[in-house]
């Protein structure tokens, strides 16, 4: 298997716990403007799309990649598959997670209309996220566990399995880093312009943290700075990059802005982290 022939792996045996009666059907579509991107919606059965690097350059490391999308959709290209391709070229296995999402109308136009309405109602949005996020975080933890279970088959080092997430996927990433057990806590974590979420106590064995955000994204900056400070206060390794410009949701898109370089800085950080671990 290579980065050009990914394999899809379900992360739960049977129905995912907590959503056994969900009737919606997963769909992948090109969302109309202003999104204008390929999105995945209505995920009920979480999966990993697994990209493995050429064995000649494989480092034994792996990252679960969690695209964002306000828990309504997954920006599966520039926050998912494109990230995976970048990682595998550099010897890192990448497993793109399709975690559970809020139910949305199958019709794209109706989906966009209701999304705008929900996003405009902050109270409603917060209530929906509070209901859905624990399930998505459980998917993130389970994804890390499943990758470790496949470590031998995929030529991975179990202690080099981390998680990387964008916006809502950053909530999944932080949740896994804070609340995982020995099997499901990631070896490293990288929330990129993470959505705000309750941090709580940082455990003494919290994984090394890499954070990237743009200063013209107050939504994510308000989450990223406290997260960095919480890791620092707990005496855990953390690195924070705040770029002068980039907005929210830049992912792998090139905008000719400082935030374009975040993935290179992440690669350097990860390489140094792996090297220190031998």
PDB file of C-alpha atoms in Angstrom:
ATOM      1  CA  UNK A   1       0.000   0.000   0.000  1.00  0.00           C
ATOM      2  CA  UNK A   2       1.269   3.505  -0.828  1.00  0.00           C
ATOM      3  CA  UNK A   3       0.128   7.094  -0.590  1.00  0.00           C
ATOM      4  CA  UNK A   4      -1.617   6.683  -3.958  1.00  0.00           C
ATOM      5  CA  UNK A   5      -3.633   3.642  -2.889  1.00  0.00           C
ATOM      6  CA  UNK A   6      -5.138   4.303   0.528  1.00  0.00           C
ATOM      7  CA  UNK A   7      -7.146   1.708   2.407  1.00  0.00           C
ATOM      8  CA  UNK A   8     -10.306   2.473   4.389  1.00  0.00           C
ATOM      9  CA  UNK A   9     -10.518   0.923   7.860  1.00  0.00           C
ATOM     10  CA  UNK A  10     -13.561   1.169  10.182  1.00  0.00           C
ATOM     11  CA  UNK A  11     -12.544   2.170  13.689  1.00  0.00           C
ATOM     12  CA  UNK A  12     -15.385   0.593  15.679  1.00  0.00           C
ATOM     13  CA  UNK A  13     -16.487  -3.051  15.612  1.00  0.00           C
ATOM     14  CA  UNK A  14     -20.126  -2.773  14.549  1.00  0.00           C
ATOM     15  CA  UNK A  15     -22.040   0.402  15.403  1.00  0.00           C
ATOM     16  CA  UNK A  16     -20.205   3.318  16.973  1.00  0.00           C
ATOM     17  CA  UNK A  17     -21.257   3.607  20.638  1.00  0.00           C
ATOM     18  CA  UNK A  18     -23.685   6.405  21.332  1.00  0.00           C
ATOM     19  CA  UNK A  19     -25.088   6.780  17.822  1.00  0.00           C
ATOM     20  CA  UNK A  20     -26.471   3.328  17.108  1.00  0.00           C
ATOM     21  CA  UNK A  21     -29.859   4.662  15.955  1.00  0.00           C
ATOM     22  CA  UNK A  22     -28.639   7.455  13.667  1.00  0.00           C
ATOM     23  CA  UNK A  23     -30.460   7.130  10.305  1.00  0.00           C
ATOM     24  CA  UNK A  24     -28.459   9.570   8.134  1.00  0.00           C
ATOM     25  CA  UNK A  25     -26.283   8.390   5.250  1.00  0.00           C
ATOM     26  CA  UNK A  26     -22.705   9.585   4.747  1.00  0.00           C
ATOM     27  CA  UNK A  27     -22.214  11.651   1.596  1.00  0.00           C
ATOM     28  CA  UNK A  28     -19.325  13.336  -0.190  1.00  0.00           C
ATOM     29  CA  UNK A  29     -20.120  16.339  -2.352  1.00  0.00           C
ATOM     30  CA  UNK A  30     -18.713  19.581  -3.747  1.00  0.00           C
ATOM     31  CA  UNK A  31     -20.264  22.185  -1.481  1.00  0.00           C
ATOM     32  CA  UNK A  32     -21.565  25.297  -3.242  1.00  0.00           C
ATOM     33  CA  UNK A  33     -20.063  28.757  -2.562  1.00  0.00           C
ATOM     34  CA  UNK A  34     -19.014  30.270  -0.293  1.00  0.00           C
ATOM     35  CA  UNK A  35     -17.483  26.960   0.817  1.00  0.00           C
ATOM     36  CA  UNK A  36     -16.680  25.775  -2.699  1.00  0.00           C
ATOM     37  CA  UNK A  37     -14.769  22.724  -1.474  1.00  0.00           C
ATOM     38  CA  UNK A  38     -15.247  18.968  -1.422  1.00  0.00           C
ATOM     39  CA  UNK A  39     -16.858  17.995   1.858  1.00  0.00           C
ATOM     40  CA  UNK A  40     -17.951  14.870   3.683  1.00  0.00           C
ATOM     41  CA  UNK A  41     -21.182  15.043   5.694  1.00  0.00           C
ATOM     42  CA  UNK A  42     -23.427  12.886   7.852  1.00  0.00           C
ATOM     43  CA  UNK A  43     -20.748  10.501   9.071  1.00  0.00           C
ATOM     44  CA  UNK A  44     -22.291   7.745  11.185  1.00  0.00           C
ATOM     45  CA  UNK A  45     -19.706   4.979  10.801  1.00  0.00           C
ATOM     46  CA  UNK A  46     -16.268   6.519  11.488  1.00  0.00           C
ATOM     47  CA  UNK A  47     -13.378   5.318   9.343  1.00  0.00           C
ATOM     48  CA  UNK A  48      -9.685   5.875   8.746  1.00  0.00           C
ATOM     49  CA  UNK A  49      -8.380   6.364   5.224  1.00  0.00           C
ATOM     50  CA  UNK A  50      -4.850   5.026   5.597  1.00  0.00           C
ATOM     51  CA  UNK A  51      -1.928   6.273   3.514  1.00  0.00           C
ATOM     52  CA  UNK A  52       1.376   4.481   4.064  1.00  0.00           C
ATOM     53  CA  UNK A  53       4.752   5.840   2.916  1.00  0.00           C
ATOM     54  CA  UNK A  54       7.245   4.070   0.688  1.00  0.00           C
ATOM     55  CA  UNK A  55       8.968   1.512   2.974  1.00  0.00           C
ATOM     56  CA  UNK A  56      12.331   2.873   1.852  1.00  0.00           C
ATOM     57  CA  UNK A  57      11.666   6.185   3.637  1.00  0.00           C
ATOM     58  CA  UNK A  58       9.238   5.110   6.371  1.00  0.00           C
ATOM     59  CA  UNK A  59      10.041   6.566   9.787  1.00  0.00           C
ATOM     60  CA  UNK A  60       7.678   4.330  11.769  1.00  0.00           C
ATOM     61  CA  UNK A  61       5.643   7.391  12.749  1.00  0.00           C
ATOM     62  CA  UNK A  62       1.956   7.909  12.029  1.00  0.00           C
ATOM     63  CA  UNK A  63      -0.524  10.755  12.409  1.00  0.00           C
ATOM     64  CA  UNK A  64      -4.295  10.541  12.659  1.00  0.00           C
ATOM     65  CA  UNK A  65      -5.500  13.533  10.609  1.00  0.00           C
ATOM     66  CA  UNK A  66      -8.793  15.170  11.662  1.00  0.00           C
ATOM     67  CA  UNK A  67     -10.270  17.647   9.164  1.00  0.00           C
ATOM     68  CA  UNK A  68     -12.424  20.492  10.427  1.00  0.00           C
ATOM     69  CA  UNK A  69     -15.855  21.783   9.463  1.00  0.00           C
ATOM     70  CA  UNK A  70     -17.729  23.064  12.522  1.00  0.00           C
ATOM     71  CA  UNK A  71     -18.799  19.486  13.307  1.00  0.00           C
ATOM     72  CA  UNK A  72     -21.213  19.832  10.348  1.00  0.00           C
ATOM     73  CA  UNK A  73     -18.863  18.608   7.610  1.00  0.00           C
ATOM     74  CA  UNK A  74     -15.265  17.580   6.963  1.00  0.00           C
ATOM     75  CA  UNK A  75     -13.026  19.667   4.677  1.00  0.00           C
ATOM     76  CA  UNK A  76     -11.657  16.417   3.371  1.00  0.00           C
ATOM     77  CA  UNK A  77      -9.198  17.807   0.787  1.00  0.00           C
ATOM     78  CA  UNK A  78      -7.096  20.690   2.158  1.00  0.00           C
ATOM     79  CA  UNK A  79      -7.416  19.530   5.787  1.00  0.00           C
ATOM     80  CA  UNK A  80      -7.373  15.806   5.102  1.00  0.00           C
ATOM     81  CA  UNK A  81      -6.091  14.014   2.036  1.00  0.00           C
ATOM     82  CA  UNK A  82      -3.651  16.783   1.014  1.00  0.00           C
ATOM     83  CA  UNK A  83      -2.127  16.695   4.492  1.00  0.00           C
ATOM     84  CA  UNK A  84      -1.831  12.915   4.256  1.00  0.00           C
ATOM     85  CA  UNK A  85       0.013  13.114   0.953  1.00  0.00           C
ATOM     86  CA  UNK A  86       2.449  15.672   2.388  1.00  0.00           C
ATOM     87  CA  UNK A  87       3.168  13.431   5.362  1.00  0.00           C
ATOM     88  CA  UNK A  88       3.691  10.199   3.434  1.00  0.00           C
ATOM     89  CA  UNK A  89       6.247  11.794   1.090  1.00  0.00           C
ATOM     90  CA  UNK A  90       8.206  12.500   4.266  1.00  0.00           C
ATOM     91  CA  UNK A  91       7.994   8.958   5.604  1.00  0.00           C
ATOM     92  CA  UNK A  92       5.068   9.440   7.979  1.00  0.00           C
ATOM     93  CA  UNK A  93       1.965   7.274   7.716  1.00  0.00           C
ATOM     94  CA  UNK A  94      -1.234   9.325   7.649  1.00  0.00           C
ATOM     95  CA  UNK A  95      -4.705   8.133   8.618  1.00  0.00           C
ATOM     96  CA  UNK A  96      -7.487  10.583   7.728  1.00  0.00           C
ATOM     97  CA  UNK A  97     -10.306  10.260  10.237  1.00  0.00           C
ATOM     98  CA  UNK A  98     -13.934  10.648   9.247  1.00  0.00           C
ATOM     99  CA  UNK A  99     -15.394  11.211  12.698  1.00  0.00           C
ATOM    100  CA  UNK A 100     -19.068  11.498  13.571  1.00  0.00           C
ATOM    101  CA  UNK A 101     -20.820  14.736  12.616  1.00  0.00           C
ATOM    102  CA  UNK A 102     -24.052  16.568  13.292  1.00  0.00           C
ATOM    103  CA  UNK A 103     -26.893  15.487  10.971  1.00  0.00           C
ATOM    104  CA  UNK A 104     -27.383  17.808   7.993  1.00  0.00           C
ATOM    105  CA  UNK A 105     -29.869  17.975   5.132  1.00  0.00           C
ATOM    106  CA  UNK A 106     -28.778  15.802   2.165  1.00  0.00           C
ATOM    107  CA  UNK A 107     -29.604  18.658  -0.219  1.00  0.00           C
ATOM    108  CA  UNK A 108     -26.539  20.891  -0.616  1.00  0.00           C
ATOM    109  CA  UNK A 109     -28.483  24.156  -0.902  1.00  0.00           C
ATOM    110  CA  UNK A 110     -30.574  23.398   2.161  1.00  0.00           C
ATOM    111  CA  UNK A 111     -27.449  22.307   4.018  1.00  0.00           C
ATOM    112  CA  UNK A 112     -25.755  25.648   3.305  1.00  0.00           C
ATOM    113  CA  UNK A 113     -28.836  27.641   4.294  1.00  0.00           C
ATOM    114  CA  UNK A 114     -29.206  25.858   7.624  1.00  0.00           C
ATOM    115  CA  UNK A 115     -25.473  25.971   8.282  1.00  0.00           C
ATOM    116  CA  UNK A 116     -25.508  29.765   8.006  1.00  0.00           C
ATOM    117  CA  UNK A 117     -28.492  29.950  10.327  1.00  0.00           C
ATOM    118  CA  UNK A 118     -26.845  27.747  12.926  1.00  0.00           C
ATOM    119  CA  UNK A 119     -23.485  29.525  12.748  1.00  0.00           C
ATOM    120  CA  UNK A 120     -25.271  32.843  13.310  1.00  0.00           C
ATOM    121  CA  UNK A 121     -26.882  31.550  16.505  1.00  0.00           C
ATOM    122  CA  UNK A 122     -23.939  31.137  18.875  1.00  0.00           C
ATOM    123  CA  UNK A 123     -26.019  29.690  21.708  1.00  0.00           C
ATOM    124  CA  UNK A 124     -27.486  27.001  19.479  1.00  0.00           C
ATOM    125  CA  UNK A 125     -24.095  26.263  17.948  1.00  0.00           C
ATOM    126  CA  UNK A 126     -22.489  25.808  21.360  1.00  0.00           C
ATOM    127  CA  UNK A 127     -25.287  23.483  22.451  1.00  0.00           C
ATOM    128  CA  UNK A 128     -24.908  21.333  19.334  1.00  0.00           C
ATOM    129  CA  UNK A 129     -21.138  21.117  19.748  1.00  0.00           C
ATOM    130  CA  UNK A 130     -21.456  20.188  23.424  1.00  0.00           C
ATOM    131  CA  UNK A 131     -23.701  17.311  22.374  1.00  0.00           C
ATOM    132  CA  UNK A 132     -21.611  16.068  19.466  1.00  0.00           C
ATOM    133  CA  UNK A 133     -18.000  16.756  20.496  1.00  0.00           C
ATOM    134  CA  UNK A 134     -17.730  13.904  23.067  1.00  0.00           C
ATOM    135  CA  UNK A 135     -18.631  11.410  20.329  1.00  0.00           C
ATOM    136  CA  UNK A 136     -16.110  12.922  17.918  1.00  0.00           C
ATOM    137  CA  UNK A 137     -13.411  12.904  20.614  1.00  0.00           C
ATOM    138  CA  UNK A 138     -14.217   9.245  21.336  1.00  0.00           C
ATOM    139  CA  UNK A 139     -13.668   8.604  17.630  1.00  0.00           C
ATOM    140  CA  UNK A 140     -10.297  10.355  17.821  1.00  0.00           C
ATOM    141  CA  UNK A 141      -9.178   8.266  20.769  1.00  0.00           C
ATOM    142  CA  UNK A 142     -10.393   5.084  19.114  1.00  0.00           C
ATOM    143  CA  UNK A 143      -8.572   6.012  15.908  1.00  0.00           C
ATOM    144  CA  UNK A 144      -5.268   6.268  17.761  1.00  0.00           C
ATOM    145  CA  UNK A 145      -5.990   2.926  19.405  1.00  0.00           C
ATOM    146  CA  UNK A 146      -6.762   1.276  16.048  1.00  0.00           C
ATOM    147  CA  UNK A 147      -3.582   2.603  14.437  1.00  0.00           C
ATOM    148  CA  UNK A 148      -1.561   1.150  17.291  1.00  0.00           C
ATOM    149  CA  UNK A 149      -3.362  -2.162  16.890  1.00  0.00           C
ATOM    150  CA  UNK A 150      -2.190  -2.207  13.256  1.00  0.00           C
ATOM    151  CA  UNK A 151       1.355  -1.108  14.083  1.00  0.00           C
ATOM    152  CA  UNK A 152       2.979  -4.410  13.176  1.00  0.00           C
ATOM    153  CA  UNK A 153       1.070  -4.800   9.903  1.00  0.00           C
ATOM    154  CA  UNK A 154       1.790  -1.196   8.882  1.00  0.00           C
ATOM    155  CA  UNK A 155       5.429  -1.168  10.085  1.00  0.00           C
ATOM    156  CA  UNK A 156       4.776   1.514  12.700  1.00  0.00           C
ATOM    157  CA  UNK A 157       6.265   2.220  16.110  1.00  0.00           C
ATOM    158  CA  UNK A 158       3.376   2.241  18.637  1.00  0.00           C
ATOM    159  CA  UNK A 159       5.036   5.075  20.582  1.00  0.00           C
ATOM    160  CA  UNK A 160       5.134   7.293  17.465  1.00  0.00           C
ATOM    161  CA  UNK A 161       1.406   7.498  16.774  1.00  0.00           C
ATOM    162  CA  UNK A 162       0.092  11.052  17.072  1.00  0.00           C
ATOM    163  CA  UNK A 163      -2.886  13.160  16.033  1.00  0.00           C
ATOM    164  CA  UNK A 164      -3.255  16.333  13.970  1.00  0.00           C
ATOM    165  CA  UNK A 165      -6.505  18.281  13.626  1.00  0.00           C
ATOM    166  CA  UNK A 166      -7.963  21.474  12.202  1.00  0.00           C
ATOM    167  CA  UNK A 167     -10.632  23.714  13.772  1.00  0.00           C
ATOM    168  CA  UNK A 168     -13.311  21.258  14.975  1.00  0.00           C
ATOM    169  CA  UNK A 169     -10.732  18.548  14.311  1.00  0.00           C
ATOM    170  CA  UNK A 170      -8.508  20.449  16.730  1.00  0.00           C
ATOM    171  CA  UNK A 171     -11.129  19.836  19.415  1.00  0.00           C
ATOM    172  CA  UNK A 172     -10.892  16.114  18.615  1.00  0.00           C
ATOM    173  CA  UNK A 173      -7.096  16.372  18.790  1.00  0.00           C
ATOM    174  CA  UNK A 174      -7.011  18.165  22.142  1.00  0.00           C
ATOM    175  CA  UNK A 175      -9.663  15.852  23.575  1.00  0.00           C
ATOM    176  CA  UNK A 176      -7.605  12.802  22.659  1.00  0.00           C
ATOM    177  CA  UNK A 177      -4.452  14.367  24.106  1.00  0.00           C
ATOM    178  CA  UNK A 178      -6.155  15.233  27.395  1.00  0.00           C
ATOM    179  CA  UNK A 179      -8.351  12.227  28.020  1.00  0.00           C
ATOM    180  CA  UNK A 180      -6.816   9.193  26.330  1.00  0.00           C
ATOM    181  CA  UNK A 181      -5.695   6.120  28.246  1.00  0.00           C
ATOM    182  CA  UNK A 182      -2.408   4.300  27.651  1.00  0.00           C
ATOM    183  CA  UNK A 183      -3.691   2.780  24.404  1.00  0.00           C
ATOM    184  CA  UNK A 184      -5.469   5.819  23.000  1.00  0.00           C
ATOM    185  CA  UNK A 185      -3.485   8.843  24.146  1.00  0.00           C
ATOM    186  CA  UNK A 186      -1.454  10.107  21.171  1.00  0.00           C
ATOM    187  CA  UNK A 187       2.325  10.305  21.246  1.00  0.00           C
ATOM    188  CA  UNK A 188       2.161  13.865  19.903  1.00  0.00           C
ATOM    189  CA  UNK A 189      -0.676  16.272  19.151  1.00  0.00           C
ATOM    190  CA  UNK A 190      -1.038  19.207  16.769  1.00  0.00           C
ATOM    191  CA  UNK A 191      -4.213  21.303  16.966  1.00  0.00           C
ATOM    192  CA  UNK A 192      -4.169  23.748  14.037  1.00  0.00           C
ATOM    193  CA  UNK A 193      -6.445  26.801  14.477  1.00  0.00           C
ATOM    194  CA  UNK A 194      -8.446  24.756  16.947  1.00  0.00           C
ATOM    195  CA  UNK A 195     -11.984  25.730  17.844  1.00  0.00           C
ATOM    196  CA  UNK A 196     -12.454  26.745  21.502  1.00  0.00           C
ATOM    197  CA  UNK A 197     -13.092  23.907  23.938  1.00  0.00           C
ATOM    198  CA  UNK A 198     -12.848  23.332  27.666  1.00  0.00           C
ATOM    199  CA  UNK A 199      -9.222  22.454  28.411  1.00  0.00           C
ATOM    200  CA  UNK A 200      -9.473  21.192  31.979  1.00  0.00           C
ATOM    201  CA  UNK A 201      -6.488  19.678  33.759  1.00  0.00           C
ATOM    202  CA  UNK A 202      -3.474  18.805  31.632  1.00  0.00           C
ATOM    203  CA  UNK A 203      -2.234  15.345  32.695  1.00  0.00           C
ATOM    204  CA  UNK A 204       1.396  14.900  33.720  1.00  0.00           C
ATOM    205  CA  UNK A 205       1.984  12.607  30.736  1.00  0.00           C
ATOM    206  CA  UNK A 206       0.309  14.860  28.161  1.00  0.00           C
ATOM    207  CA  UNK A 207       1.993  14.496  24.757  1.00  0.00           C
ATOM    208  CA  UNK A 208       4.195  17.153  23.145  1.00  0.00           C
ATOM    209  CA  UNK A 209       2.017  19.811  21.539  1.00  0.00           C
ATOM    210  CA  UNK A 210       2.400  21.807  18.318  1.00  0.00           C
ATOM    211  CA  UNK A 211      -0.022  24.693  17.724  1.00  0.00           C
ATOM    212  CA  UNK A 212      -0.390  26.916  14.667  1.00  0.00           C
ATOM    213  CA  UNK A 213      -2.856  29.775  14.228  1.00  0.00           C
ATOM    214  CA  UNK A 214      -3.131  33.131  12.460  1.00  0.00           C
ATOM    215  CA  UNK A 215      -3.403  36.334  14.489  1.00  0.00           C
ATOM    216  CA  UNK A 216      -6.236  37.536  12.249  1.00  0.00           C
ATOM    217  CA  UNK A 217      -8.293  34.544  13.403  1.00  0.00           C
ATOM    218  CA  UNK A 218      -9.529  35.667  16.836  1.00  0.00           C
ATOM    219  CA  UNK A 219     -11.865  32.672  17.056  1.00  0.00           C
ATOM    220  CA  UNK A 220      -8.993  30.186  17.082  1.00  0.00           C
ATOM    221  CA  UNK A 221      -6.429  32.413  18.755  1.00  0.00           C
ATOM    222  CA  UNK A 222      -8.705  32.617  21.786  1.00  0.00           C
ATOM    223  CA  UNK A 223      -8.385  28.834  22.068  1.00  0.00           C
ATOM    224  CA  UNK A 224      -4.762  28.364  21.020  1.00  0.00           C
ATOM    225  CA  UNK A 225      -3.045  30.744  23.434  1.00  0.00           C
ATOM    226  CA  UNK A 226      -4.752  29.359  26.593  1.00  0.00           C
ATOM    227  CA  UNK A 227      -3.987  25.854  25.358  1.00  0.00           C
ATOM    228  CA  UNK A 228      -0.296  26.644  25.028  1.00  0.00           C
ATOM    229  CA  UNK A 229      -0.224  28.269  28.466  1.00  0.00           C
ATOM    230  CA  UNK A 230      -1.988  25.271  30.038  1.00  0.00           C
ATOM    231  CA  UNK A 231       0.629  22.899  28.607  1.00  0.00           C
ATOM    232  CA  UNK A 232       3.411  25.194  29.818  1.00  0.00           C
ATOM    233  CA  UNK A 233       1.911  25.392  33.307  1.00  0.00           C
ATOM    234  CA  UNK A 234       1.812  21.594  33.447  1.00  0.00           C
ATOM    235  CA  UNK A 235       5.483  21.400  32.486  1.00  0.00           C
ATOM    236  CA  UNK A 236       4.741  19.650  29.208  1.00  0.00           C
ATOM    237  CA  UNK A 237       6.497  20.426  25.881  1.00  0.00           C
ATOM    238  CA  UNK A 238       4.590  22.847  23.665  1.00  0.00           C
ATOM    239  CA  UNK A 239       5.359  24.982  20.627  1.00  0.00           C
ATOM    240  CA  UNK A 240       3.088  27.807  19.436  1.00  0.00           C
ATOM    241  CA  UNK A 241       3.233  29.589  16.070  1.00  0.00           C
ATOM    242  CA  UNK A 242       1.052  32.669  15.623  1.00  0.00           C
ATOM    243  CA  UNK A 243       1.285  33.923  12.051  1.00  0.00           C
ATOM    244  CA  UNK A 244       0.622  37.546  11.156  1.00  0.00           C
ATOM    245  CA  UNK A 245      -2.042  36.617   8.601  1.00  0.00           C
ATOM    246  CA  UNK A 246      -3.828  33.601   7.257  1.00  0.00           C
ATOM    247  CA  UNK A 247      -7.370  33.713   8.587  1.00  0.00           C
ATOM    248  CA  UNK A 248      -9.279  30.621   9.609  1.00  0.00           C
ATOM    249  CA  UNK A 249      -9.263  27.358   7.695  1.00  0.00           C
ATOM    250  CA  UNK A 250      -6.103  27.788   5.641  1.00  0.00           C
ATOM    251  CA  UNK A 251      -5.053  24.136   5.881  1.00  0.00           C
ATOM    252  CA  UNK A 252      -2.898  23.210   2.892  1.00  0.00           C
ATOM    253  CA  UNK A 253      -4.163  26.076   0.721  1.00  0.00           C
ATOM    254  CA  UNK A 254      -1.463  28.445  -0.493  1.00  0.00           C
ATOM    255  CA  UNK A 255      -2.512  32.064  -0.011  1.00  0.00           C
ATOM    256  CA  UNK A 256       0.811  33.833  -0.311  1.00  0.00           C
ATOM    257  CA  UNK A 257       0.598  34.585   3.409  1.00  0.00           C
ATOM    258  CA  UNK A 258       2.825  33.770   6.402  1.00  0.00           C
ATOM    259  CA  UNK A 259       0.569  30.894   7.447  1.00  0.00           C
ATOM    260  CA  UNK A 260       1.522  28.992   4.278  1.00  0.00           C
ATOM    261  CA  UNK A 261       4.655  27.811   6.094  1.00  0.00           C
ATOM    262  CA  UNK A 262       2.912  26.123   9.033  1.00  0.00           C
ATOM    263  CA  UNK A 263       3.209  22.593   7.603  1.00  0.00           C
ATOM    264  CA  UNK A 264       6.966  22.987   7.129  1.00  0.00           C
ATOM    265  CA  UNK A 265       7.371  24.133  10.717  1.00  0.00           C
ATOM    266  CA  UNK A 266       5.273  21.170  11.862  1.00  0.00           C
ATOM    267  CA  UNK A 267       7.486  18.822   9.853  1.00  0.00           C
ATOM    268  CA  UNK A 268      10.615  20.277  11.436  1.00  0.00           C
ATOM    269  CA  UNK A 269       9.099  20.043  14.916  1.00  0.00           C
ATOM    270  CA  UNK A 270       8.003  16.467  14.367  1.00  0.00           C
ATOM    271  CA  UNK A 271      11.360  15.435  12.937  1.00  0.00           C
ATOM    272  CA  UNK A 272      13.129  16.886  15.967  1.00  0.00           C
ATOM    273  CA  UNK A 273      10.683  15.187  18.326  1.00  0.00           C
ATOM    274  CA  UNK A 274      11.160  11.807  16.646  1.00  0.00           C
ATOM    275  CA  UNK A 275      14.920  12.229  16.544  1.00  0.00           C
ATOM    276  CA  UNK A 276      15.047  12.961  20.282  1.00  0.00           C
ATOM    277  CA  UNK A 277      13.122   9.749  20.887  1.00  0.00           C
ATOM    278  CA  UNK A 278      15.640   7.793  18.831  1.00  0.00           C
TER     279      UNK A 278
END
